[in-house]
PDB file of C-alpha atoms in Angstrom:
ATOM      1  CA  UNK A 254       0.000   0.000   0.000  1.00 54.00           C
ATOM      2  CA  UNK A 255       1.293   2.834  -0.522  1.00 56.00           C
ATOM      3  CA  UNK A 256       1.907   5.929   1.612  1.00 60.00           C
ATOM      4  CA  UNK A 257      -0.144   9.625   0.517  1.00 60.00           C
ATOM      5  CA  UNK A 258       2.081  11.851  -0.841  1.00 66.00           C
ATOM      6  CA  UNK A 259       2.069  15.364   0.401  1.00 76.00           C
ATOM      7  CA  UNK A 260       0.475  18.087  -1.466  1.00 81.00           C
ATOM      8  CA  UNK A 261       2.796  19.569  -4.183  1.00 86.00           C
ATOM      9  CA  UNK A 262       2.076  23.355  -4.794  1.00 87.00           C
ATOM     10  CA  UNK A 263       2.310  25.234  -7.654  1.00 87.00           C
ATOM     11  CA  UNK A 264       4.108  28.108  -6.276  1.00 86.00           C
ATOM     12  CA  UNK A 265       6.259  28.435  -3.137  1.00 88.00           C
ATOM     13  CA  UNK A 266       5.093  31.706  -2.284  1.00 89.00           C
ATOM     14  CA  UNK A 267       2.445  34.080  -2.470  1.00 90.00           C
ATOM     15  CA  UNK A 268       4.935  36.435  -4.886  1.00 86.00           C
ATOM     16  CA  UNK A 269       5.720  33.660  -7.060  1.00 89.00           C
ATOM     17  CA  UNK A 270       1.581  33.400  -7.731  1.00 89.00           C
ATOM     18  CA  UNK A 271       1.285  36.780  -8.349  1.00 91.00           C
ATOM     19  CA  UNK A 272       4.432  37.840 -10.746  1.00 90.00           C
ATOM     20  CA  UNK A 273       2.964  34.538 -12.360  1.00 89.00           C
ATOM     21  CA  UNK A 274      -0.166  36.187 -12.872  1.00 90.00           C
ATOM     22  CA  UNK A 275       0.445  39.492 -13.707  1.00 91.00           C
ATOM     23  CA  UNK A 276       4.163  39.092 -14.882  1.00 90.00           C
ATOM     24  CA  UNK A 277       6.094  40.335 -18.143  1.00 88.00           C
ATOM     25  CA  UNK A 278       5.712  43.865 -20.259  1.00 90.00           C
ATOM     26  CA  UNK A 279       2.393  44.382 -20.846  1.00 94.00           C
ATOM     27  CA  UNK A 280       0.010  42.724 -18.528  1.00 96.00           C
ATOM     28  CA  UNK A 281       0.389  45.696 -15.828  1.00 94.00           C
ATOM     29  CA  UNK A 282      -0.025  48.027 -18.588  1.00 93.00           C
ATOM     30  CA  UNK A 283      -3.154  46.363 -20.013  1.00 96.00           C
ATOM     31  CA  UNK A 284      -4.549  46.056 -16.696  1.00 96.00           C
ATOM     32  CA  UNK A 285      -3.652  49.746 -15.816  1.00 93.00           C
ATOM     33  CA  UNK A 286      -5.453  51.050 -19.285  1.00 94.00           C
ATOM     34  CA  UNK A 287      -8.397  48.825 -18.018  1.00 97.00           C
ATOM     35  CA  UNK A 288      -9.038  50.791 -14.211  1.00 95.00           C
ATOM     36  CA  UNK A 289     -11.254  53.040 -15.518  1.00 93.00           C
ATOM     37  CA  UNK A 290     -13.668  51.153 -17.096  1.00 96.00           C
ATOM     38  CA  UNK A 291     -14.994  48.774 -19.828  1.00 97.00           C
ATOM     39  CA  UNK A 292     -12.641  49.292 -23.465  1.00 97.00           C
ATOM     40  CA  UNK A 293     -12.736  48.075 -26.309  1.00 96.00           C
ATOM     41  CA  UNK A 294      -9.325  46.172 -28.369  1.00 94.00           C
ATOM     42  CA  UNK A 295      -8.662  49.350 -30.598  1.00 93.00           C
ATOM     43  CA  UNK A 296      -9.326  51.731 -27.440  1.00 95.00           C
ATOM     44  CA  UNK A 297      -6.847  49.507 -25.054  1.00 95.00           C
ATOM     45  CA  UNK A 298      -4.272  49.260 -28.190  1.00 94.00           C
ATOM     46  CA  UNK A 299      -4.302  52.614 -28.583  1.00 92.00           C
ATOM     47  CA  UNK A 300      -3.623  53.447 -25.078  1.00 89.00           C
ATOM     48  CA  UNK A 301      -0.032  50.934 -25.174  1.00 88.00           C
ATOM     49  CA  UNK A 302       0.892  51.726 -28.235  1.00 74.00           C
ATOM     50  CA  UNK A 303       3.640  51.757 -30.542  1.00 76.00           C
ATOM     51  CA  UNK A 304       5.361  49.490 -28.003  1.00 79.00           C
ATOM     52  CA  UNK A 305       2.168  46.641 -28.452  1.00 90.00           C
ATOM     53  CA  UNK A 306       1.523  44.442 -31.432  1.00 92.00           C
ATOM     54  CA  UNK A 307      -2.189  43.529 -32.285  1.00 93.00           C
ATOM     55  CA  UNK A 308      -0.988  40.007 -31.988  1.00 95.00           C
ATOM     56  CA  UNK A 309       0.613  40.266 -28.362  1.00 95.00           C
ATOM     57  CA  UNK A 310      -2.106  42.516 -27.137  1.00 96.00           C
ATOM     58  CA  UNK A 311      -4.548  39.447 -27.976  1.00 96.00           C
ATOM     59  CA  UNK A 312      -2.702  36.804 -26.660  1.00 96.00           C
ATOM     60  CA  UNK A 313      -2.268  38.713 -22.846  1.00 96.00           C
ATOM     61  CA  UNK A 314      -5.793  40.072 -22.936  1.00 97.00           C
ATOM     62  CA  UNK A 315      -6.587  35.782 -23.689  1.00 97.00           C
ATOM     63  CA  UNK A 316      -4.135  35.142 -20.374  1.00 96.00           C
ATOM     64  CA  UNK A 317      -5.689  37.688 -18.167  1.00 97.00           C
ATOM     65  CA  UNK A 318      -9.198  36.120 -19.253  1.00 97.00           C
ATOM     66  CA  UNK A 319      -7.746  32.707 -18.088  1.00 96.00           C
ATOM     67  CA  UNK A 320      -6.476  33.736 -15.363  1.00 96.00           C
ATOM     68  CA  UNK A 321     -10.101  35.862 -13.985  1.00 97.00           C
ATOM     69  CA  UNK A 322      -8.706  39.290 -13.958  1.00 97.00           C
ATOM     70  CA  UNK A 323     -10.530  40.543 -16.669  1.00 98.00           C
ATOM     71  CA  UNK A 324     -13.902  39.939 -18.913  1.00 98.00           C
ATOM     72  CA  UNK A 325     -14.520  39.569 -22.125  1.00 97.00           C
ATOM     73  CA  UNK A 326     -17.983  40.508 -23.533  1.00 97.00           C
ATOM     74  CA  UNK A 327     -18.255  39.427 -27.473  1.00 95.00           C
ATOM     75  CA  UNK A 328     -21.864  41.590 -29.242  1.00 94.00           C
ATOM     76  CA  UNK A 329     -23.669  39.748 -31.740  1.00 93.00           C
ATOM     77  CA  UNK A 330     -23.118  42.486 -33.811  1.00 93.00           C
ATOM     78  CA  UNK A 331     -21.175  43.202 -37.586  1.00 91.00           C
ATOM     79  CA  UNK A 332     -18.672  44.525 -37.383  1.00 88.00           C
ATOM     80  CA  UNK A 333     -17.992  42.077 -34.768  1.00 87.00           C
ATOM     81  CA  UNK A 334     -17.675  44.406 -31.143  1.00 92.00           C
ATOM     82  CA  UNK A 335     -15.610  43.010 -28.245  1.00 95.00           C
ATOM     83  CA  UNK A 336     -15.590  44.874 -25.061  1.00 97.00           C
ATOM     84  CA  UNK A 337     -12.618  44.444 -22.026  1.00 98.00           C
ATOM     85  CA  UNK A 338     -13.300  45.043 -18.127  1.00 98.00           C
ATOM     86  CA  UNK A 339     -11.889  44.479 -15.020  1.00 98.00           C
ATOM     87  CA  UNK A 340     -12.997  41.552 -12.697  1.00 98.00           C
ATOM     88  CA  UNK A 341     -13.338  42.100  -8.931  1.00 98.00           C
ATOM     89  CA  UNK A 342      -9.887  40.084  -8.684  1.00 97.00           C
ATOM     90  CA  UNK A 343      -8.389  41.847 -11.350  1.00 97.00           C
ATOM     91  CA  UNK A 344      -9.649  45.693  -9.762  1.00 97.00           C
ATOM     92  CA  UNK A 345      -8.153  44.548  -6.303  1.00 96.00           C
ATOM     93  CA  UNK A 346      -4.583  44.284  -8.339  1.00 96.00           C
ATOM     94  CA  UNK A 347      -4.793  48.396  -9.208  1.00 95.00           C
ATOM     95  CA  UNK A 348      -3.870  50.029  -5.636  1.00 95.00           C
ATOM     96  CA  UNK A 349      -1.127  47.626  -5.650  1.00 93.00           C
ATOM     97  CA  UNK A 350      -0.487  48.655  -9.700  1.00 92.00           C
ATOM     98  CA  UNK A 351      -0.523  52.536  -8.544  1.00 91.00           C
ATOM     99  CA  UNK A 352       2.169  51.566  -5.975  1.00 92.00           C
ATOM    100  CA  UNK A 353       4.350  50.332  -8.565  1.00 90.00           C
ATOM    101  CA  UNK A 354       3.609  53.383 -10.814  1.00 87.00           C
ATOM    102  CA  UNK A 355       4.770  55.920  -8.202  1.00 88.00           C
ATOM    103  CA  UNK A 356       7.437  54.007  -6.836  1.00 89.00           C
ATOM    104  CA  UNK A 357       8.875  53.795 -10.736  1.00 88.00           C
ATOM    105  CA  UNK A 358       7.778  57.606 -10.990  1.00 85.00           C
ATOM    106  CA  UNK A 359       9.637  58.553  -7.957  1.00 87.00           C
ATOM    107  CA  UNK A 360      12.764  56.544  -8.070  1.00 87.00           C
ATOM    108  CA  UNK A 361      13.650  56.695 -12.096  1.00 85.00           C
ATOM    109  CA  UNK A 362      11.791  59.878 -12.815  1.00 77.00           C
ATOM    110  CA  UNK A 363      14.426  61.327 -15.260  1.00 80.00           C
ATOM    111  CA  UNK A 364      13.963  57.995 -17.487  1.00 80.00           C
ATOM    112  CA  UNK A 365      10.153  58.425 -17.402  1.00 77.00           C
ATOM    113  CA  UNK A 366       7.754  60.207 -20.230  1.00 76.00           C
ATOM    114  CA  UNK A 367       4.219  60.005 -18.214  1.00 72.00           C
ATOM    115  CA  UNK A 368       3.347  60.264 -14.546  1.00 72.00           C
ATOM    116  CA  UNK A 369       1.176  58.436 -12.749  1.00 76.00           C
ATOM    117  CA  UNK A 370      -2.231  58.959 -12.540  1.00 69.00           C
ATOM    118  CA  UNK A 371      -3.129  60.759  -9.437  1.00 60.00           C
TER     119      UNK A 371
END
């Protein structure tokens, strides 16, 4: 018979979970374009860009959905109409995002071309 193996986690800490999550180039910036409300592709694109392609802007928006920190609402309509918001998991991440922003702001300000939001 043999003996229950103990649990094996995914991550060894709570940090590990998170920079999993919300990790890499864009996904902070995404989710910062997002804390405002509902937007649509072209309107979040627009907001990131030149530094985002179309094709990487898709592929984190499809993480983010997997991972519950945002929605995605599809309209029946033509041209097709695809709208992205914030989840309640995914809003709890902004104080924490706005942290990071001023922290950036006020520590490498000369290398910086927008502030914060206030």
């Amino acid at each position: 018979m043999e003996e229950p193996s103990e649990k094996q986690y995914k991550y060894a800490w709570g940090f590990d979970a998170a920079i999993a999550v919300i990790g890499g180039k864009w996904k902070p910036l995404i989710l910062y374009e997002l804390k405002d409300g509902t937007l649509r592709f072209s309107q979040i694109l627009r907001g990131i860009q030149p530094k985002i392609t179309q094709r990487m802007l898709t592929k984190e928006l499809r993480e983010l959905e997997d991972d519950g920190l945002i929605t995605r609402k599809v309209y029946p309509v033509v041209p097709p109409k695809v709208e992205y918001s914030l989840t309640e998991k995914g809003l709890s991440l902004i104080p924490i995002l706005d942290q990071l922003c001023h922290w950036g702001y006020e520590h490498m300000y000369d290398e910086i071309e927008f502030k914060c939001e206030e």
